PDB file of C-alpha atoms in Angstrom:
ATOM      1  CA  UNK N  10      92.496 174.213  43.940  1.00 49.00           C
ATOM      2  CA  UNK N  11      89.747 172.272  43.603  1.00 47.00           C
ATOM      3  CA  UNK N  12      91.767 169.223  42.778  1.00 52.00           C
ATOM      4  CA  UNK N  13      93.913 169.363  46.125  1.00 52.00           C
ATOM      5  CA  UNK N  14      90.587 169.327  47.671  1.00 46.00           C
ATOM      6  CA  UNK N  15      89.722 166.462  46.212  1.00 47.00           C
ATOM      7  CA  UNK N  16      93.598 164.515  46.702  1.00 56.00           C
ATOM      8  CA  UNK N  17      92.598 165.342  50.143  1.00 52.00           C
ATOM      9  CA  UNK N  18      89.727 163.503  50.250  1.00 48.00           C
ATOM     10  CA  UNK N  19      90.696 160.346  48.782  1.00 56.00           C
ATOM     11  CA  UNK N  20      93.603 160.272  51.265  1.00 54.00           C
ATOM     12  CA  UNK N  21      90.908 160.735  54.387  1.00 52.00           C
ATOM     13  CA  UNK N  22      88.843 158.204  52.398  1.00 53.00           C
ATOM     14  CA  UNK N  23      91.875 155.715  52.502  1.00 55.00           C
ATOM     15  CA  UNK N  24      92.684 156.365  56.252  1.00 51.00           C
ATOM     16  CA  UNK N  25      89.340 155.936  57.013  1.00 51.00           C
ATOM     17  CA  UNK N  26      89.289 152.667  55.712  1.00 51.00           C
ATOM     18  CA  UNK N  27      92.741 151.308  56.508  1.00 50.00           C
ATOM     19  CA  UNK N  28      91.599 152.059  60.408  1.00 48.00           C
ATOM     20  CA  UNK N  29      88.035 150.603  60.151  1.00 48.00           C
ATOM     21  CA  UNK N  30      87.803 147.048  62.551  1.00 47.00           C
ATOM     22  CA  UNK N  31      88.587 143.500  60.575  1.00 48.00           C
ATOM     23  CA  UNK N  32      86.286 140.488  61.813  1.00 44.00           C
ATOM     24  CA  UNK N  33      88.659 138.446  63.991  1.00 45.00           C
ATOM     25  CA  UNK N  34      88.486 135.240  62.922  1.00 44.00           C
ATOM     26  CA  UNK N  35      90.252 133.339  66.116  1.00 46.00           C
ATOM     27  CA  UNK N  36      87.276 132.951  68.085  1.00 41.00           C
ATOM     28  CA  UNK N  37      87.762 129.764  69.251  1.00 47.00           C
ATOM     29  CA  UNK N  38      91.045 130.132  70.326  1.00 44.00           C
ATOM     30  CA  UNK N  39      89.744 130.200  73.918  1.00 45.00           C
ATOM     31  CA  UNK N  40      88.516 126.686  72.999  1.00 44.00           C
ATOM     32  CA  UNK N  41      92.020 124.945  71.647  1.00 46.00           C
ATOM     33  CA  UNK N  42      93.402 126.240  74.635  1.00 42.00           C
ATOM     34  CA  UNK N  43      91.132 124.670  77.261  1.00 39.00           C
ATOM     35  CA  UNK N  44      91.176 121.293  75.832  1.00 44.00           C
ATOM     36  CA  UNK N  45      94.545 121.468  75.041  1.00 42.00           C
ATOM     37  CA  UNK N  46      95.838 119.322  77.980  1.00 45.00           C
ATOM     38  CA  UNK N  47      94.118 116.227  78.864  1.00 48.00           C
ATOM     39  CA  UNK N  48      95.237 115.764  82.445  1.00 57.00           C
ATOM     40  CA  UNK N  49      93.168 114.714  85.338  1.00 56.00           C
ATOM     41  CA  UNK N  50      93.022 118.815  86.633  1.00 58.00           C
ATOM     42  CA  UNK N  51      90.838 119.679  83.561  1.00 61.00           C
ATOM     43  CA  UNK N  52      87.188 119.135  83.531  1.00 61.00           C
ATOM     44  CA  UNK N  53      85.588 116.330  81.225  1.00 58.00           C
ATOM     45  CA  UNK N  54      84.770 118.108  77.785  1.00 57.00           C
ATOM     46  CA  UNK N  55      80.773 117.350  77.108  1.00 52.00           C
ATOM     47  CA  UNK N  56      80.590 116.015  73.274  1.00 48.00           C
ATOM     48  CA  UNK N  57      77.355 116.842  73.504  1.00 48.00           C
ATOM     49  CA  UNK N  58      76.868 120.359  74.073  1.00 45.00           C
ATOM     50  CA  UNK N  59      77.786 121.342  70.326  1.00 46.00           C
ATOM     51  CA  UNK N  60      76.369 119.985  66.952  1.00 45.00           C
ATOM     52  CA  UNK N  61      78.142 120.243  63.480  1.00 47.00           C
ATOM     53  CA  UNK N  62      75.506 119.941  60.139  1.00 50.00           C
ATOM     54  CA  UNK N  63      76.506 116.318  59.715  1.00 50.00           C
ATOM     55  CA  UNK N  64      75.044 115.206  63.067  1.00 48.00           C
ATOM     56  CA  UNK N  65      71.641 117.458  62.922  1.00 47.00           C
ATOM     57  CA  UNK N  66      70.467 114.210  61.023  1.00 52.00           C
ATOM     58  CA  UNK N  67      71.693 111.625  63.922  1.00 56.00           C
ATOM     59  CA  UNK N  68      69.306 111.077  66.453  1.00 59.00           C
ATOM     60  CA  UNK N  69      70.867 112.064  69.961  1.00 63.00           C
ATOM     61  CA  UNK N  70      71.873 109.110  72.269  1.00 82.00           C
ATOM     62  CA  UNK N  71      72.566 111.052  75.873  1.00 85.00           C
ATOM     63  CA  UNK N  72      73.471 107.435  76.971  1.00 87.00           C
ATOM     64  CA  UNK N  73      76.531 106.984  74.624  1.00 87.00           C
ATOM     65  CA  UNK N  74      77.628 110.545  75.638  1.00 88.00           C
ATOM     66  CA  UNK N  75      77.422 110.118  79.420  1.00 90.00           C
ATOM     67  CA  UNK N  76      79.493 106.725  78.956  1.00 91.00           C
ATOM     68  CA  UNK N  77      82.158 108.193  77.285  1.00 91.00           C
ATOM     69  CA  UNK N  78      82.389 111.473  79.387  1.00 93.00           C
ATOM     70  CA  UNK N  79      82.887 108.979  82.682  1.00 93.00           C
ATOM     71  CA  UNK N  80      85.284 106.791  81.177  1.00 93.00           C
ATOM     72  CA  UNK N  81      87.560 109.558  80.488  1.00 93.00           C
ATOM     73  CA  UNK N  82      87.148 110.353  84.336  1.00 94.00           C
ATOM     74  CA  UNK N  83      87.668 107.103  85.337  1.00 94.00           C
ATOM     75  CA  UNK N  84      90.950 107.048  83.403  1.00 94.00           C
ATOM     76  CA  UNK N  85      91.877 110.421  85.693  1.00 95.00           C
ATOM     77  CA  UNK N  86      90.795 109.109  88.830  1.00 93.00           C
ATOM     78  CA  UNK N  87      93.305 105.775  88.000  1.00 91.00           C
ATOM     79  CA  UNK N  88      95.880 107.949  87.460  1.00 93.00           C
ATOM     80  CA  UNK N  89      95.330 110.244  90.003  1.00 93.00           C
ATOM     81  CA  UNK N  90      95.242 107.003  92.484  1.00 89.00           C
ATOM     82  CA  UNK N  91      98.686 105.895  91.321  1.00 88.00           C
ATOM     83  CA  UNK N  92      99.961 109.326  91.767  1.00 92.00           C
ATOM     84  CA  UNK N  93      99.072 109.336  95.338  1.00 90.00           C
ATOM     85  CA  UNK N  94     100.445 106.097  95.904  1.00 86.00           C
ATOM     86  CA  UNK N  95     103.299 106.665  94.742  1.00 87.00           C
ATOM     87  CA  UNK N  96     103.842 109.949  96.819  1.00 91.00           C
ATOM     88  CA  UNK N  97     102.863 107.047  99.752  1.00 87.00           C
ATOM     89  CA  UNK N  98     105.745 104.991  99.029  1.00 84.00           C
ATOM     90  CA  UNK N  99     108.459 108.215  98.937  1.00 89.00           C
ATOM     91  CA  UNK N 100     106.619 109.319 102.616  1.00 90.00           C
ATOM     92  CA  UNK N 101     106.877 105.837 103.758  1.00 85.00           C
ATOM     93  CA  UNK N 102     110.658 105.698 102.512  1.00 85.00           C
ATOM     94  CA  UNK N 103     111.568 108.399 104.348  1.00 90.00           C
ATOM     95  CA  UNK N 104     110.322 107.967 107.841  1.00 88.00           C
ATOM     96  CA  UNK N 105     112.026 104.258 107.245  1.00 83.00           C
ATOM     97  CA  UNK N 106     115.121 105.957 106.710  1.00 86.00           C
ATOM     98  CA  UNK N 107     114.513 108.124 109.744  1.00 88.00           C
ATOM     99  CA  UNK N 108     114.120 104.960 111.749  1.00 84.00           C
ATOM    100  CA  UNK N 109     117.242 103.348 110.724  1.00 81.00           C
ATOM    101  CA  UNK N 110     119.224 106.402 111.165  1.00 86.00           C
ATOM    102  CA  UNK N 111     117.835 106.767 115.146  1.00 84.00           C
ATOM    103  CA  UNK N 112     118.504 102.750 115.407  1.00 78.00           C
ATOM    104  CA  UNK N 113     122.553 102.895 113.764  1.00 80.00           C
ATOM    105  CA  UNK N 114     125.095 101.767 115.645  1.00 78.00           C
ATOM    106  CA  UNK N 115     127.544 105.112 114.614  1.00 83.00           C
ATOM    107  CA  UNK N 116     124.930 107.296 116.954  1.00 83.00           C
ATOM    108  CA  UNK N 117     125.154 105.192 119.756  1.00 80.00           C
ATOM    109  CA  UNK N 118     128.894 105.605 119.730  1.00 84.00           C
ATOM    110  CA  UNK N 119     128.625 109.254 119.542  1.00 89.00           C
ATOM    111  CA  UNK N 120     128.739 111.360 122.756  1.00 90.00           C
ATOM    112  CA  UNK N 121     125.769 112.008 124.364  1.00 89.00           C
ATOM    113  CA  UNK N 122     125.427 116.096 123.240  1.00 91.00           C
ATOM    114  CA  UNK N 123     126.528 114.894 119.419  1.00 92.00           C
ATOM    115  CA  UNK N 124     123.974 112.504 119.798  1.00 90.00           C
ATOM    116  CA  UNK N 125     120.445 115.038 121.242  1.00 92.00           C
ATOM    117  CA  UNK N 126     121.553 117.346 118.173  1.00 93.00           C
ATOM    118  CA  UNK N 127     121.323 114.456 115.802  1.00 93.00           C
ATOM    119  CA  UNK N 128     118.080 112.952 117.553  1.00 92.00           C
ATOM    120  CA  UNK N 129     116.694 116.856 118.007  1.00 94.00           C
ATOM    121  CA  UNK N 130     117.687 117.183 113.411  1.00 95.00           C
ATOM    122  CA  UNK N 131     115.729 113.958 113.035  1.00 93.00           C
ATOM    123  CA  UNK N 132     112.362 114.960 115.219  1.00 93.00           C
ATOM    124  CA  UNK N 133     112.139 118.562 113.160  1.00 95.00           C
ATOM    125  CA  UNK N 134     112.609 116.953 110.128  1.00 95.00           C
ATOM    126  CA  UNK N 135     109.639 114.422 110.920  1.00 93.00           C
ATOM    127  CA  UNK N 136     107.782 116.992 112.256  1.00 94.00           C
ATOM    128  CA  UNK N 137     107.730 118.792 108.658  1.00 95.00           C
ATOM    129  CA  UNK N 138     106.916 115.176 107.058  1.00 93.00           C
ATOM    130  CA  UNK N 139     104.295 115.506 109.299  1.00 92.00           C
ATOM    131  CA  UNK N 140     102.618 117.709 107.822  1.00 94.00           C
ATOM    132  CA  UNK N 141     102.109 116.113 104.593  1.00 91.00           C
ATOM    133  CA  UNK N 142      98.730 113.727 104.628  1.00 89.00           C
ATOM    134  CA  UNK N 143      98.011 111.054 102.292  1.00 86.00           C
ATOM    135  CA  UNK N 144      95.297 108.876 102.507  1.00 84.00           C
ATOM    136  CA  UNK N 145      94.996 106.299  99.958  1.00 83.00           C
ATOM    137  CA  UNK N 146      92.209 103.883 101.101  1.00 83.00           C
ATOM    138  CA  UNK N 147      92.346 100.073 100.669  1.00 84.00           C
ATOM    139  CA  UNK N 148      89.789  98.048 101.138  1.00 88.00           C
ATOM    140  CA  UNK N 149      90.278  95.332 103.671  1.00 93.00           C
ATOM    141  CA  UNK N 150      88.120  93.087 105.869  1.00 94.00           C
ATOM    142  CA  UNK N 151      89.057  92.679 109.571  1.00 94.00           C
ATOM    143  CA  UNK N 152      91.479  89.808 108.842  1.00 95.00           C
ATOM    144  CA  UNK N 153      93.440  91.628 106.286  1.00 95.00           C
ATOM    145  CA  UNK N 154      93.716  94.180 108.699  1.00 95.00           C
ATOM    146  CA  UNK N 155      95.119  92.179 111.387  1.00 96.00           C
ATOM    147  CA  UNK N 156      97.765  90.533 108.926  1.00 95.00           C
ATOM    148  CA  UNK N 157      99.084  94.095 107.522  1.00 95.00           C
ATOM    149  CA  UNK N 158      99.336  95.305 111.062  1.00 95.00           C
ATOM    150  CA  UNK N 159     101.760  91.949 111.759  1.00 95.00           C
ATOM    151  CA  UNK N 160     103.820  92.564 108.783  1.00 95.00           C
ATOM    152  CA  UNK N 161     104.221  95.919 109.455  1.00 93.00           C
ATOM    153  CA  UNK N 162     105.515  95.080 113.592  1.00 94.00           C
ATOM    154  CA  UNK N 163     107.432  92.252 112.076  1.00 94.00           C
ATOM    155  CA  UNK N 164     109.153  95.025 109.644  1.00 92.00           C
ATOM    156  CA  UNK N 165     109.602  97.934 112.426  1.00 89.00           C
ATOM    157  CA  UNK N 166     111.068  95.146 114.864  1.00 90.00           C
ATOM    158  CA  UNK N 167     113.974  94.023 112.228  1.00 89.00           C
ATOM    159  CA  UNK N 168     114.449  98.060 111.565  1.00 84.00           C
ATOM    160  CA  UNK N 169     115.177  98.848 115.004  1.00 82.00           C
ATOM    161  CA  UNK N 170     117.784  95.247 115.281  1.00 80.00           C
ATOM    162  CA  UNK N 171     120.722  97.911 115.130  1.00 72.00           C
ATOM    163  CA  UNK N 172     122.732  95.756 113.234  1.00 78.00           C
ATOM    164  CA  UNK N 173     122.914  95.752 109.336  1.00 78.00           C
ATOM    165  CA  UNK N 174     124.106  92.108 108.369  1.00 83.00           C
ATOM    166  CA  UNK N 175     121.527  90.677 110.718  1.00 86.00           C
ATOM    167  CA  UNK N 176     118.856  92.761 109.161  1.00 86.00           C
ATOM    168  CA  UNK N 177     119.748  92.358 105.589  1.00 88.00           C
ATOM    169  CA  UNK N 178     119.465  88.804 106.581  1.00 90.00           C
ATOM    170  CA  UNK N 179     116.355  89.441 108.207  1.00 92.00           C
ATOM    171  CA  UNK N 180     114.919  91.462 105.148  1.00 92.00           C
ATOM    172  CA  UNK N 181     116.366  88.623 102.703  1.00 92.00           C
ATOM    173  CA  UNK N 182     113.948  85.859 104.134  1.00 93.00           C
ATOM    174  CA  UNK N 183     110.945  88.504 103.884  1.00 93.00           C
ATOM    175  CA  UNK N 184     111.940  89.225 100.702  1.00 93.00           C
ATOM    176  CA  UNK N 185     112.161  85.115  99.787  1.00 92.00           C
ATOM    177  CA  UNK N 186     108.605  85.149 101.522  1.00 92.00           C
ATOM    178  CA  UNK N 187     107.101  87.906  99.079  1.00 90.00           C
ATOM    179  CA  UNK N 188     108.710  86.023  95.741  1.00 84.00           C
ATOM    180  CA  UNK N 189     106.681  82.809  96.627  1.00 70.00           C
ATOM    181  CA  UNK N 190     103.564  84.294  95.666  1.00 58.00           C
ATOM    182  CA  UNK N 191     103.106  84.887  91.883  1.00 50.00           C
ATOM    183  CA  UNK N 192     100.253  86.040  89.709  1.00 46.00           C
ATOM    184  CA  UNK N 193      99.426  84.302  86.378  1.00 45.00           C
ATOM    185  CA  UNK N 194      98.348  86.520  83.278  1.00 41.00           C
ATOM    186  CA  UNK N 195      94.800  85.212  84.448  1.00 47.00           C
ATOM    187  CA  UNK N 196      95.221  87.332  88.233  1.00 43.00           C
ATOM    188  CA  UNK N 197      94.930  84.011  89.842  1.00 48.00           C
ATOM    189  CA  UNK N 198      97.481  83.321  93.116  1.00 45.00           C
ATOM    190  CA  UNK N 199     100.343  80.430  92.599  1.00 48.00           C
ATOM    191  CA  UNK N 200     103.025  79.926  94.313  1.00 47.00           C
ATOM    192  CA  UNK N 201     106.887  78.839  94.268  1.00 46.00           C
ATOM    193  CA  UNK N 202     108.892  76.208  95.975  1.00 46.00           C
ATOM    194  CA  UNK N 203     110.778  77.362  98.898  1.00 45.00           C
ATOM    195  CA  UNK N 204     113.939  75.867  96.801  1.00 44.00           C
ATOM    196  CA  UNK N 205     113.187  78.220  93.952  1.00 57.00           C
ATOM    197  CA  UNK N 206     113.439  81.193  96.182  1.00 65.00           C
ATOM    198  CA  UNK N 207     115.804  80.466  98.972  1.00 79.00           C
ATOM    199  CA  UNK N 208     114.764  80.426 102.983  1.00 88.00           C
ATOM    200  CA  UNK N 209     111.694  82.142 103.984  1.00 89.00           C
ATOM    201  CA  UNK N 210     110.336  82.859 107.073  1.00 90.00           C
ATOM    202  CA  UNK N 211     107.381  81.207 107.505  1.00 92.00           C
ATOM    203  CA  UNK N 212     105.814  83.662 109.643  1.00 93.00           C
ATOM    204  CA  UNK N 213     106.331  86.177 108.318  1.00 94.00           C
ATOM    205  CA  UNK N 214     104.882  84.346 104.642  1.00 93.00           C
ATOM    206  CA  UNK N 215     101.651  83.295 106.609  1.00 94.00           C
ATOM    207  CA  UNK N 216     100.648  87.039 107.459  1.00 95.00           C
ATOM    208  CA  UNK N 217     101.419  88.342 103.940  1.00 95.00           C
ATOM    209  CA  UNK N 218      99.130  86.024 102.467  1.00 94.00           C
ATOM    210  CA  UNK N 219      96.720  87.022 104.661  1.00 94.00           C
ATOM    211  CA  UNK N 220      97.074  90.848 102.875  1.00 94.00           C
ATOM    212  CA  UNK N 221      95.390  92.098  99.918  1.00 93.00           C
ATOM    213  CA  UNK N 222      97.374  92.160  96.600  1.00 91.00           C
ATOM    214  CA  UNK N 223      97.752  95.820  96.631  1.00 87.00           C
ATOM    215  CA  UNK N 224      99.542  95.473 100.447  1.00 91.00           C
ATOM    216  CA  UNK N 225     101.503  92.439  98.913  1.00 93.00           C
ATOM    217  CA  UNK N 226     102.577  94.771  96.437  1.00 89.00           C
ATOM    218  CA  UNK N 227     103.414  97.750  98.368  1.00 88.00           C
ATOM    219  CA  UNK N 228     105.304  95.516 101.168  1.00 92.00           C
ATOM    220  CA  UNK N 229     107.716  93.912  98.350  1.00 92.00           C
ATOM    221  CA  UNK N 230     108.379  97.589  97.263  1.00 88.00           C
ATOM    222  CA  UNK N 231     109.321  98.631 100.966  1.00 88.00           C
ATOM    223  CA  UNK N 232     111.244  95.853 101.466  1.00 91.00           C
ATOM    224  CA  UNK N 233     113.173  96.347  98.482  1.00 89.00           C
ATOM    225  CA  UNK N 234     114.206  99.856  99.095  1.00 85.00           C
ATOM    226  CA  UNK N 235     114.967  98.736 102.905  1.00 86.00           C
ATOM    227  CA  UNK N 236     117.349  95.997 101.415  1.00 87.00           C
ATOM    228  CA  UNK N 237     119.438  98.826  99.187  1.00 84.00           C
ATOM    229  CA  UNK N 238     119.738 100.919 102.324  1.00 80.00           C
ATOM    230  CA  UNK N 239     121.323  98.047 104.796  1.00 80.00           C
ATOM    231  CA  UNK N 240     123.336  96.531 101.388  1.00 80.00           C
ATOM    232  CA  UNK N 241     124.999 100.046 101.524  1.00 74.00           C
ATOM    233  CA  UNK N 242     125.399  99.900 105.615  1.00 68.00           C
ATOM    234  CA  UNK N 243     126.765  96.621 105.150  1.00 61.00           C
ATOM    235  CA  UNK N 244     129.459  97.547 102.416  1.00 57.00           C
ATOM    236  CA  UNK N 245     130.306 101.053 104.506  1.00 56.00           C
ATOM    237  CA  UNK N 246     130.792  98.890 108.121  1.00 53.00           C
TER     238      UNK N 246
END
């Protein structure tokens, strides 16, 4: 008897044990996680919050640490600026494409009820694009302003012509315009012969070099998407 009490108590004993809490050793797993992605929407780590034995002996240099932490956010803030332009560009594509379809020749030849439903589509669907605000500042003095805001009439008056081939032939001299000005490897300006590129349209050439590279940029993309849309106009009339 005295030896089942005993088998009974080693087997308690064993329980006892086999139930007892084990140190967790993923304590840091909170930590992996958090600096697992390095995109813009996560916080800068600070490097210098933590110590490991080897660096007890280093003397601390805050100046080194704040350095590195803000180049890491000025790396996110680039990116993040790209982003946004480039959600710019897809807003500005689409109200161009609204434009074009209000200024084609197929809804003028529509009846006049075909034509408020089609007019009535287009004003919701601006409306909603409405909604979205983007505001990605350039820096420009009071001429550059003035020449953007001629490129940009200059543009909206060859959009509303109507008539594809005489836009695309339009959009091909801007285009012609925006190839004469190149950038060496150094950033400096140069520019083309006008036999290198085809016709230009000279006024349309002086107000672009009155724009800031960025706008330069950003008109060469517009006009490039505006050129696909009234090749495929073109080819369909």
């Amino acid at each position: 008897m005295f030896e089942n009490l005993l088998g009974i108590f080693r087997k308690r004993r064993r329980c006892d044990e086999q139930l007892s809490p084990q140190p967790s050793s993923n304590y840091d797993s909170d930590e992996d996680e958090y600096n697992d992605d390095e995109n813009y929407a996560h916080p800068a780590e600070w490097t210098g919050a933590y110590f490991s034995n080897s660096q007890i002996d280093r003397p601390f240099n805050a100046n080194e640490r704040f350095v590195t932490i803000l180049d890491q956010l000025d790396a996110r803030v680039e990116k993040f600026r790209k982003d946004s332009l480039n959600l710019q560009e897809k807003k500005d594509y689409l109200l161009m494409s609204m434009d074009l379809i209000k200024s084609n020749e197929l809804l003028q030849n529509m009846s006049e009820g075909e034509r408020e439903e089609i007019m009535l589509y287009i004003q919701r669907v601006s409306s909603r694009l409405a909604t979205v605000e983007l505001n990605v500042r350039t820096v420009r003095d009071a001429s550059q302003e003035d020449s953007l805001s001629q490129i940009n009439a200059l543009i909206d008056t060859m959009i509303k012509m109507g008539d594809p081939v005489i836009g695309r032939q339009r959009c091909q001299l801007y285009l012609n315009a925006c190839c004469t000005s190149t950038i060496d490897p150094n950033g400096r300006m140069g520019t083309l012969h006008e036999a290198d590129v085809g016709p230009i349209d000279k006024k349309f050439e002086s107000a672009l070099l009155g724009c800031t590279l960025d706008d330069q940029k950003n008109i060469k993309k517009r006009l490039q998407a505006l050129m696909g849309y009234l090749n495929k106009q073109t080819v369909t009339n």
